[in-house]
Structure formats: structure tokens, C-alpha cells
Coordinates of C-alpha atoms in Angstrom, one line a residue:
X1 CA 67.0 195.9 -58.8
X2 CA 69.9 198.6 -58.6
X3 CA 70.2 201.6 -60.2
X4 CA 73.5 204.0 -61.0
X5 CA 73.8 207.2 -61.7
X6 CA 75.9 207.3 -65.5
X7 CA 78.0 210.1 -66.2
X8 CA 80.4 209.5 -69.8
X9 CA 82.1 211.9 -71.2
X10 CA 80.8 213.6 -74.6
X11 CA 77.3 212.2 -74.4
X12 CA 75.5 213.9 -71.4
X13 CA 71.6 214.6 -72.1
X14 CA 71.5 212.1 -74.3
X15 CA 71.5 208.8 -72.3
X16 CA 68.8 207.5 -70.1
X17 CA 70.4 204.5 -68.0
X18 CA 69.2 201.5 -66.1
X19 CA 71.5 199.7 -64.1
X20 CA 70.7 196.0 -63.7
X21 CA 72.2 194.4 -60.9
X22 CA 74.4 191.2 -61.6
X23 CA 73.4 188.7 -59.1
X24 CA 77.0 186.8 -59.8
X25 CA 79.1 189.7 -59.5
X26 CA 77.1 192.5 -57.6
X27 CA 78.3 194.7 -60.3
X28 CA 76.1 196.8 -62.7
X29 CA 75.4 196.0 -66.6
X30 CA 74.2 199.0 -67.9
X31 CA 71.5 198.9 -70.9
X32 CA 71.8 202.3 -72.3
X33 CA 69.2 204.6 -74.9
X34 CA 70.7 207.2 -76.5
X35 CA 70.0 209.2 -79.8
X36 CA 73.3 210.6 -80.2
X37 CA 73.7 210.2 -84.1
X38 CA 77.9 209.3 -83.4
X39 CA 77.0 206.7 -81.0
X40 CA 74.2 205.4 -83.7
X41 CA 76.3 204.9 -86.8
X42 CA 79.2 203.3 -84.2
X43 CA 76.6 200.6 -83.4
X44 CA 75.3 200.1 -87.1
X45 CA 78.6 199.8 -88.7
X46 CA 79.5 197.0 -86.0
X47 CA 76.6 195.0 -87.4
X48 CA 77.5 196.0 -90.6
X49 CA 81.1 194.6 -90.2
X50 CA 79.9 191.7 -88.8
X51 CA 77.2 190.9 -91.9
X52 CA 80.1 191.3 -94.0
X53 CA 82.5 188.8 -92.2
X54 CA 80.5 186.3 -90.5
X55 CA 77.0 184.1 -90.9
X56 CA 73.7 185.2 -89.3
X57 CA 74.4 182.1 -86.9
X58 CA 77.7 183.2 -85.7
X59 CA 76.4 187.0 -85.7
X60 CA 73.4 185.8 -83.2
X61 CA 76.3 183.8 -81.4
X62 CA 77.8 186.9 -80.9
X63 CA 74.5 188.9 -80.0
X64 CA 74.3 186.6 -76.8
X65 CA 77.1 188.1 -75.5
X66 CA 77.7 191.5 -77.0
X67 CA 75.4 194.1 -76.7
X68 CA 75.9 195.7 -80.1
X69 CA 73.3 198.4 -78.9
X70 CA 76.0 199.3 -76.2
X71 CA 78.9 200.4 -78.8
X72 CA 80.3 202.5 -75.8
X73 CA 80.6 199.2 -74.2
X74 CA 82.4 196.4 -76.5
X75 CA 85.4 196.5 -78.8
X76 CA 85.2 194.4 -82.8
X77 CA 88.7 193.9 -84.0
X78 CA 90.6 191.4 -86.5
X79 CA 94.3 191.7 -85.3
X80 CA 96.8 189.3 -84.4
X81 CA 99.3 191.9 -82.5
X82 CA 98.8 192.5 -78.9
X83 CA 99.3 196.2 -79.4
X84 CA 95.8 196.9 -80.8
X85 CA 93.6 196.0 -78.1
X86 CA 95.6 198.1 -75.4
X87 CA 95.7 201.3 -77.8
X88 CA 92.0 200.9 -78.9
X89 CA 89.6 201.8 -76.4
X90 CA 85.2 201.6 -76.9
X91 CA 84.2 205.2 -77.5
X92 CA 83.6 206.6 -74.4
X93 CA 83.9 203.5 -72.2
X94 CA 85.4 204.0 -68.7
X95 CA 89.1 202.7 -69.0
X96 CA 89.8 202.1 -65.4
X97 CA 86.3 200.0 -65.4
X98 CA 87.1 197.6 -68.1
X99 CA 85.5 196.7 -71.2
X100 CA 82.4 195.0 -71.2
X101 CA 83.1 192.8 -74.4
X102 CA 85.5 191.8 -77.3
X103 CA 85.3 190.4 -80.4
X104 CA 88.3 189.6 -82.8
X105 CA 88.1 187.6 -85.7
X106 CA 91.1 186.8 -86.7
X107 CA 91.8 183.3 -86.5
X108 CA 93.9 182.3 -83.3
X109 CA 95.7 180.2 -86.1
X110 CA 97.3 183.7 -88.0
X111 CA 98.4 185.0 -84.4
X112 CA 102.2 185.0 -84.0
X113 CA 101.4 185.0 -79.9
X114 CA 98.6 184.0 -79.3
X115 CA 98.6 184.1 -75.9
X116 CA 100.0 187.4 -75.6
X117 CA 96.5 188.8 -77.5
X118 CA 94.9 186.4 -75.0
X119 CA 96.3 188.5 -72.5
X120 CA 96.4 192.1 -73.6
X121 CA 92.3 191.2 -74.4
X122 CA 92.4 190.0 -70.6
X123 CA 94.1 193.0 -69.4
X124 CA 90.8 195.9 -71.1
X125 CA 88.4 193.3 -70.0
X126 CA 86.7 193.8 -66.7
X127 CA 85.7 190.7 -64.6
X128 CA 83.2 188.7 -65.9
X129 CA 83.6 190.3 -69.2
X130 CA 83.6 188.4 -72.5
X131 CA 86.0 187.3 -75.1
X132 CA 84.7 186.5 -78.3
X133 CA 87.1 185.0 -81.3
X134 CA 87.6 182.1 -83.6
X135 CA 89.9 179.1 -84.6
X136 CA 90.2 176.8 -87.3
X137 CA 90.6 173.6 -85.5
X138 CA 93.5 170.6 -86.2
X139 CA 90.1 168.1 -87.1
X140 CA 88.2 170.6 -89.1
X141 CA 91.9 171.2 -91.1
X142 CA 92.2 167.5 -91.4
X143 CA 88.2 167.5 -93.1
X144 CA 89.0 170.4 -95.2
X145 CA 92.2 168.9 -96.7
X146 CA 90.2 165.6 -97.2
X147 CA 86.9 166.8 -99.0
X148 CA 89.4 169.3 -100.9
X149 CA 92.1 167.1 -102.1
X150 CA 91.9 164.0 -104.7
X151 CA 92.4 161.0 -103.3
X152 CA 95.2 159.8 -104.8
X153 CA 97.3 162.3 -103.0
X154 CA 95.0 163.6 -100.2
X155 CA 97.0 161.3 -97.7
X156 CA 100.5 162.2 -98.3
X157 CA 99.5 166.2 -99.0
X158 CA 97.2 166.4 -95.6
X159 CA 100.5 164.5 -93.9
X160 CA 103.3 167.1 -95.0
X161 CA 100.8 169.3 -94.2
X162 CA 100.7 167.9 -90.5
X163 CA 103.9 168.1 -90.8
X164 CA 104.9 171.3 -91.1
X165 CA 102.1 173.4 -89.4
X166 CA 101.6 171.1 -86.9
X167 CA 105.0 169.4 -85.4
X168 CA 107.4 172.0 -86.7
X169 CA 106.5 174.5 -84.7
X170 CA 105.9 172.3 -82.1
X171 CA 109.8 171.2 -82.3
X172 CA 112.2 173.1 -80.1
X173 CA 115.2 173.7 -82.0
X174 CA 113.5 174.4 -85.0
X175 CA 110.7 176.5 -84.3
X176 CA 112.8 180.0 -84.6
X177 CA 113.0 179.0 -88.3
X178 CA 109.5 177.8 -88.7
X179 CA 108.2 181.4 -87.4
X180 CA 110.6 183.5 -89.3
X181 CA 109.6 182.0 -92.7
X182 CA 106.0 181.6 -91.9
X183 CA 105.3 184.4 -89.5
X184 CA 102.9 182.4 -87.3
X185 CA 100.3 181.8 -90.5
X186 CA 98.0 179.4 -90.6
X187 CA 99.1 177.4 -87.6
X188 CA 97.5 173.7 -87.1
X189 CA 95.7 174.0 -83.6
X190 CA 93.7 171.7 -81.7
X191 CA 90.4 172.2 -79.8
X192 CA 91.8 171.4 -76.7
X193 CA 94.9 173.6 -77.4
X194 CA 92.7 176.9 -77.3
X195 CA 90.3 175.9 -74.5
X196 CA 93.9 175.5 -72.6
X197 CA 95.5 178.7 -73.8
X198 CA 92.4 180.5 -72.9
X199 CA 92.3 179.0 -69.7
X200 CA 95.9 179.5 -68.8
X201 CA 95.3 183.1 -69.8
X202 CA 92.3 183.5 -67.2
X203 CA 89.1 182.4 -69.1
X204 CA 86.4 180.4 -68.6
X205 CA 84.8 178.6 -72.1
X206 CA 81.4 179.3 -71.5
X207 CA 79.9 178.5 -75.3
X208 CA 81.2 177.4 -79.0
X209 CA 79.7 177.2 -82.0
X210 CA 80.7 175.4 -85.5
X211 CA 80.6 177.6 -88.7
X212 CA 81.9 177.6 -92.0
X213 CA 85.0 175.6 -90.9
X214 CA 85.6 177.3 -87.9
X215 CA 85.1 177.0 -84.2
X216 CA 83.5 180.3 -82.2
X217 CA 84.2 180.4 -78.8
X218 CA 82.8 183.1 -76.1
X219 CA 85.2 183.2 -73.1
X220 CA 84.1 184.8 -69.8
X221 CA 87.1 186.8 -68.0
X222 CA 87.7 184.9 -64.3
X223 CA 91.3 185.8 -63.5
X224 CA 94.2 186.8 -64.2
X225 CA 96.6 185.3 -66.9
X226 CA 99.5 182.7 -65.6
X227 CA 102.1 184.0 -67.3
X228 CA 104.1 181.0 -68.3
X229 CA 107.0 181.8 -69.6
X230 CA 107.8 177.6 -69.7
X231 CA 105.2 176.5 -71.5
X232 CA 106.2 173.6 -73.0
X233 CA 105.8 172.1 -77.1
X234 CA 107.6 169.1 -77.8
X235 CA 107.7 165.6 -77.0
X236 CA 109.3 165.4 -73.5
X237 CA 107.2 167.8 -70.8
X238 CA 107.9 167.9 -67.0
X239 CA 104.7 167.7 -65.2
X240 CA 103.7 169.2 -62.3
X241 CA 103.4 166.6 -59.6
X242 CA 103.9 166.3 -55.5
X243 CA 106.3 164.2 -54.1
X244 CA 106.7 163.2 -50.5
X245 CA 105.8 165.9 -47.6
X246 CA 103.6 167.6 -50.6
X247 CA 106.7 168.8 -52.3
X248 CA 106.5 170.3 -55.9
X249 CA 108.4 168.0 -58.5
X250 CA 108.7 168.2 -62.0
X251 CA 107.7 164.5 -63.6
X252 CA 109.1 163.6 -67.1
X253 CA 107.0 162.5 -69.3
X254 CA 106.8 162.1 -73.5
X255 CA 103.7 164.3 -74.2
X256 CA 100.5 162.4 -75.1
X257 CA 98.2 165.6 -74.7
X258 CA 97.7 168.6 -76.8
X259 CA 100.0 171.4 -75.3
X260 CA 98.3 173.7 -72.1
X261 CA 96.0 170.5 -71.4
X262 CA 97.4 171.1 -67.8
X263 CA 95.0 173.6 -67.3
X264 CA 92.2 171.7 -68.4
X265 CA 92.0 169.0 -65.9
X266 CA 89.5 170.6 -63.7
X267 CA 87.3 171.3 -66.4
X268 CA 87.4 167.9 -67.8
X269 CA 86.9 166.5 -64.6
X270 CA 83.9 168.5 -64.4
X271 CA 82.3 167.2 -67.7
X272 CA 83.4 163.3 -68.3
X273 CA 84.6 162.6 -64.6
X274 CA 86.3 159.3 -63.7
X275 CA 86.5 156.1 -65.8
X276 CA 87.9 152.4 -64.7
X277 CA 91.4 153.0 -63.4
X278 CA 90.8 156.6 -62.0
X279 CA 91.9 157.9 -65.0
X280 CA 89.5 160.7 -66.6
X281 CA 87.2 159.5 -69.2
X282 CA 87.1 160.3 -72.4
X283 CA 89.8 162.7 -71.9
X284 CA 90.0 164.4 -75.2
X285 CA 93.1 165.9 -74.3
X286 CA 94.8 163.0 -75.5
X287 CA 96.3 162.8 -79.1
X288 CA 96.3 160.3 -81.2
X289 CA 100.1 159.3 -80.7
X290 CA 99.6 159.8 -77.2
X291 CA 96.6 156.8 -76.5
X292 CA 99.5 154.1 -77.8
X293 CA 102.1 155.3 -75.6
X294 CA 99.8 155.3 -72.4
X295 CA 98.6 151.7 -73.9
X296 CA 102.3 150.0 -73.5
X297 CA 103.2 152.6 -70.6
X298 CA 105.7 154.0 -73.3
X299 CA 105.2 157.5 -72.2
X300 CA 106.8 156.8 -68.5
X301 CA 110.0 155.8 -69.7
X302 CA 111.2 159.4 -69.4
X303 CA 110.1 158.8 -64.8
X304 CA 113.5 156.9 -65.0
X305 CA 115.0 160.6 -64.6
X306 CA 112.9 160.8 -61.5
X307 CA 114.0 157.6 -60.6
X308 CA 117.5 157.9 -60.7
X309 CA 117.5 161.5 -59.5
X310 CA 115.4 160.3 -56.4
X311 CA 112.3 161.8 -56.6
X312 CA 110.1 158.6 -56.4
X313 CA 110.8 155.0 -55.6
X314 CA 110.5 152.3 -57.5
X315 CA 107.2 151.2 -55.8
X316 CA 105.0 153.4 -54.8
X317 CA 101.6 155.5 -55.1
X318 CA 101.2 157.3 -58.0
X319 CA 102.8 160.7 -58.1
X320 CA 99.7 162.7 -59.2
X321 CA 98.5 166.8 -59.7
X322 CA 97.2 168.8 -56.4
X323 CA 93.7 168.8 -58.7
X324 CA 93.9 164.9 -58.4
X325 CA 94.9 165.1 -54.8
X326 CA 92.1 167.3 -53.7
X327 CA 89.5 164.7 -54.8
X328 CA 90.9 162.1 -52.3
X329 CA 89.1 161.8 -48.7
X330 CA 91.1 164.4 -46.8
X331 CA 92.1 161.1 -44.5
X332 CA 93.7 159.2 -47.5
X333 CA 95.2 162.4 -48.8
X334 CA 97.2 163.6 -45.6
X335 CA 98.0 160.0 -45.2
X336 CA 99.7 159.5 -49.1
X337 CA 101.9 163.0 -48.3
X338 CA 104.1 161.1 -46.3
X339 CA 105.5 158.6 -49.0
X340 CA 107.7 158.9 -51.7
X341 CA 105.8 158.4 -54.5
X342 CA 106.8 155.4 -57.1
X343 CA 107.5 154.2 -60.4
X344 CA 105.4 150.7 -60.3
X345 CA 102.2 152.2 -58.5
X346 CA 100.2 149.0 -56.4
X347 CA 97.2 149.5 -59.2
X348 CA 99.0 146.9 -61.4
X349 CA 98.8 144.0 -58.6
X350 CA 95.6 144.6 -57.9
X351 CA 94.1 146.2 -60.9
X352 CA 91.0 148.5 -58.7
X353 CA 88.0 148.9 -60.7
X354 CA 86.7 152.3 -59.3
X355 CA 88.3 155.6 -58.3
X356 CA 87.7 154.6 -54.7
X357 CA 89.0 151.3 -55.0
X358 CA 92.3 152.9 -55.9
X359 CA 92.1 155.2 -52.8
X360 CA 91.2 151.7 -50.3
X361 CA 94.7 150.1 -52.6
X362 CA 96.9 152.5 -52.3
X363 CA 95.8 152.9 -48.2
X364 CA 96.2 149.2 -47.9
X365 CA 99.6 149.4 -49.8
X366 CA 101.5 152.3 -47.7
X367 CA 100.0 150.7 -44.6
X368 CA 101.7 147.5 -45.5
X369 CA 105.2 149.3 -46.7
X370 CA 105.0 150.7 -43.2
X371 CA 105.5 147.7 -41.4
X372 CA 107.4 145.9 -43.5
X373 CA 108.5 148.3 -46.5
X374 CA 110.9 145.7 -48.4
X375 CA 108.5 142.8 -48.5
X376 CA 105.5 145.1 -49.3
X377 CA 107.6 146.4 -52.2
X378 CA 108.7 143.3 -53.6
X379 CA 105.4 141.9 -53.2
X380 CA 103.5 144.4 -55.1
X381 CA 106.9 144.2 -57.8
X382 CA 106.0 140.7 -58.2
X383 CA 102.6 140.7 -58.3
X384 CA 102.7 143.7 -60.9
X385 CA 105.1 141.7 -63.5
X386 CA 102.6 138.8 -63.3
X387 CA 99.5 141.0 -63.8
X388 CA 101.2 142.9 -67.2
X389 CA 103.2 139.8 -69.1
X390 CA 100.8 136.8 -67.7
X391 CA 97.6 138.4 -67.6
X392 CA 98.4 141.7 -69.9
X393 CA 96.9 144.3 -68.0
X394 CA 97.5 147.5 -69.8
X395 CA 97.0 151.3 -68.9
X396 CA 93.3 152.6 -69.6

């Protein structure tokens, strides 16, 4: 076990430290004693704000990852502006370090930029620090409206209500107007939403909690944020995706996922894995709208851009993510970079069961088109056509 040597400013001869060594980061968590009356009442009136504002539950929720014994250490706010957290600073904490931990209660629903408090929180934090906040999420809305509402009307008042705080702002041309009157109150966002947001801002979800109508998260600090300045709300997206020679192409697609559910795949992967039809099970980054346009293949009527523009063929593989990619035998996956990727993918002629029945198709396929690339084509076209209107195979 390590020790440090702890010199802070303003409280020398009254700390006593012990530096534990953090196996995953090699870096010291210091557990300090002091009986410096200023640092005292910091770290009493941080439990007392939290008594006042949240349950004993979500308090202990907080305790596992916020030393509230360390007020040197973490930061409790309830903003919604990214300004506060930059010009705030623990008492005494070592800026240059990082923070250790932050708590904000204000809903991610009453933040006009939400990621942009993601990041500024990102930016105190040191690695492997926490993030601690809340959200009311779009299903424990939809129960609130509903227990809440008379019957009679609950239905249409919970729809307007969707409406408006859910597709408005969503809606490119119209959003300026949305914000302007509302100011970014009382948003309607979805579970996956924030886990993506988070992610995308350099966070790892590493525990939630339910309370009171609201979802707890505690986010661990992993990265760097993205930045994406293209992040993308309304009903037509452009997906990342690789085209031939491992080239970067931008698919179109109507959305059937909850915006920033890109940067959950590897996390969903992770906890449901792979269904029939190598697509990822469970995936609750779907929305409602979205699993009847990936029923009838609606969503992929937007490809024909890619189509016409000549990014993909109208047979071929699948043009899929780098994160799909990498879980390919490295044989099949330097193999499929040298095709064009297609419209009509080979898994509707012969309708693989398993994630590596789909790999052994698509080998046989391209192996095929290279011989004899017209006849392989219209075979599979064929054989595709029959499969969907004779035997109505659909899209998992």
C-alpha cells in the first residue's frame, strides 16, 4: 500500500493523510482526518443539502461514490449552465489534479446544453473520477402523466405532451423556436439518450438507481468528450459505416433509435450480445416507431441515396460500423474490405440463423461474386424476392 506526502494550501497541521493506492489507475485516493472547524461545517452542510433534496436511498447512492468526509475533494451543485462547474472549484482541492467527484442535481431534462455541462463536469474531473446527476426519463414521464391524469383525457394530454417536449425539439427547423419559448425546460428524454450523451462526452455508466420518478446515474470519467458538433435529432441520420477498401461513408437512414445510441453499441453489445440475424438483442435503443420500420425494411429506403450516389451496390454485404467489423474473424474481415457493400445483403436468400452463419454467407457470397459477379448477384436478387413476398421473411 502507497503512501503520499499531502501538502493543501490553508489546512497544514491539521490533516493526517493515507494514500491508498488504486490498483486500476496507479493513482492515489486520499482518505483524509482533519479537525479544521471550516473543513467540518463544509462537509456537514453537504449532507445537510442532500437531506433536504434527495431520499436516504439516493443519499447512500451517492455515498458509494462521494466521499462526503473529503469536502476538499468533491463538488454538490444544481445548475444547468456550463459556467458553474469551471468557476467553482472544492475548497482547497488541487486544480491541476482534477476533482475527485460531482454531484448536480438538476435534472438533465432543465439543461439548455446538456452536453456542454457534460463536458465542462468532464473537463474538473480527473480520470477515473465520478459524475453523479439525475434525469427524469421519457417512460417514467409517460407513468407520471398516466397515474396523474383522468382517463378520459390522459391519452390525448400525455400525446400533445409527447408532442411538444419530445419531437419538437427533436425537429430541425423548428427547434430554435421550441428553445426560445421554453428555454430547454422540462425536456422528454429517454434512458438510452443519457447513457449516449454521457458516453459521447467520455463517461462510463457504472450504476443507476430509480427514485421518486427519477433515474440516478454515477458516471466514471474514461476520456475525453467527442465533440460532435453534428449530432443529429430528426428523422433522417447519416450513419457511420465503411464502404469498400475500409472507407468511411455516411449511410442514410430514417432514425429508429433514440438520438447518441451510436455510442452505445459497444456497451450494448457487452450486456445482451447477438440475437438471430446478428442483430443485437434486445437492443433497447430502439424506439417504438423505429421496431415497425426495421419490420417492413422501411427505414432503408433513405440507402437509395447511397445507391444512386454509388456508395454500395445493389447486392452486396452489409455496410456495417468498425464496432460490428471488429467482431468478425480477422480472415472474413480483411476479406469483406474489398467489396462494395450493398443494398439487398445475401442474408435474405439464405436467412443465417447465428452471427457466424452470417460471416460463413457472406464469405460464400463474395467468393461467388468473384468468379462470376453478375450471376452471383442476380442469383442472390432472386432468391431474396422469393424469401420476403413467398415466404415473408422480415428484418429481426
Amino acid at each position: 500500500m502507497a503512501t503520499q506526502q499531502l501538502t493543501l494550501p490553508g489546512l497544514a497541521g491539521y490533516l493526517t493523510p493515507n494514500a491508498l493506492e488504486d490498483t486500476a489507475t496507479s493513482s492515489p485516493v486520499l482518505t483524509i482526518t482533519t479537525t479544521n472547524p471550516t473543513v467540518l461545517r463544509r462537509e456537514r452542510t453537504y449532507r445537510k443539502a442532500l437531506r433536504q433534496r434527495v431520499s436516504d436511498n439516493v443519499l447512500q447512492f451517492i455515498e458509494e461514490y462521494a466521499d462526503l468526509d473529503t469536502a476538499w475533494d468533491m463538488m454538490l451543485l444544481e445548475t444547468g449552465t456550463p459556467i458553474n462547474p469551471m468557476n467553482i472549484n472544492p475548497w482547497f482541492a488541487d486544480y491541476e489534479a482534477g476533482t475527485g467527484c460531482v454531484v448536480n442535481l438538476m435534472r438533465i431534462n432543465d439543461m439548455r446544453y446538456i452536453n456542454k455541462v457534460f463536458e465542462s463536469v468532464n473537463h474538473i474531473l480527473r480520470n477515473n473520477g465520478y459524475f453523479i446527476g439525475c434525469v427524469q426519463t421519457a417512460s417514467q414521464r409517460k407513468k407520471q402523466f398516466l397515474e396523474r391524469i383522468p382517463k378520459p383525457v390522459k391519452t390525448l394530454v400525455y400525446s400533445f405532451d409527447y408532442l411538444v417536449n419530445r419531437v419538437w425539439p427533436k425537429m430541425p427547423q423548428l427547434k430554435k423556436l421550441y428553445f426560445r419559448l421554453t428555454k430547454g425546460k422540462n425536456r422528454v428524454i429517454s434512458e438510452m439518450e443519457t447513457y449516449g450523451r454521457l458516453m459521447s462526452c467520455g463517461y462510463k455508466i457504472v450504476d443507476t438507481i430509480q427514485d421518486n420518478g427519477l433515474l440516478y446515474f454515477a458516471a466514471l470519467k474514461t476520456g475525453e468528450p467527442s465533440f460532435n458538433m453534428h449530432a443529429s435529432y430528426g428523422p433522417l441520420i447519416a450513419l457511420n459505416r465503411l464502404g469498400k477498401n475500409g472507407k468511411a461513408i455516411k449511410v442514410y437512414k430514417f432514425r429508429t433509435m433514440y438520438p447518441f445510441s451510436e455510442y452505445l453499441q459497444k456497451f450494448i453489445y457487452e450486456a445482451y450480445g447477438l440475437q438471430a440475424g446478428g442483430k443485437f438483442k434486445s437492443d433497447p435503443r430502439i424506439n417504438t416507431v423505429g421496431k415497425f420500420l426495421r419490420k417492413y425494411w422501411l427505414d432503408e429506403i433513405p440507402m437509395l441515396i447511397n445507391l444512386l450516389r454509388g456508395d454500395i451496390k445493389l447486392i452486396g454485404v452489409r455496410p456495417v460500423s468498425s464496432h460490428y467489423l471488429s467482431l468478425y474473424p480477422e480472415d472474413a474481415r480483411e476479406f469483406r474490405k474489398h467489396f462494395k457493400p450493398g443494398y439487398i445483403p445475401p442474408f435474405y436468400a439464405d436467412l443465417p440463423k447465428t452471427f457466424d452463419e452470417i460471416v460463413a454467407s457472406e464469405v460464400k457470397y463474395l467468393k461467388a461474386y468473384e468468379r462470376h459477379p453478375v450471376l452471383t448477384d442476380l442469383k442472390i436478387l432472386i432468391q431474396s424476392l422469393y424469401n420476403i413476398i413467398i415466404k415473408r421473411a422480415r428484418s429481426n
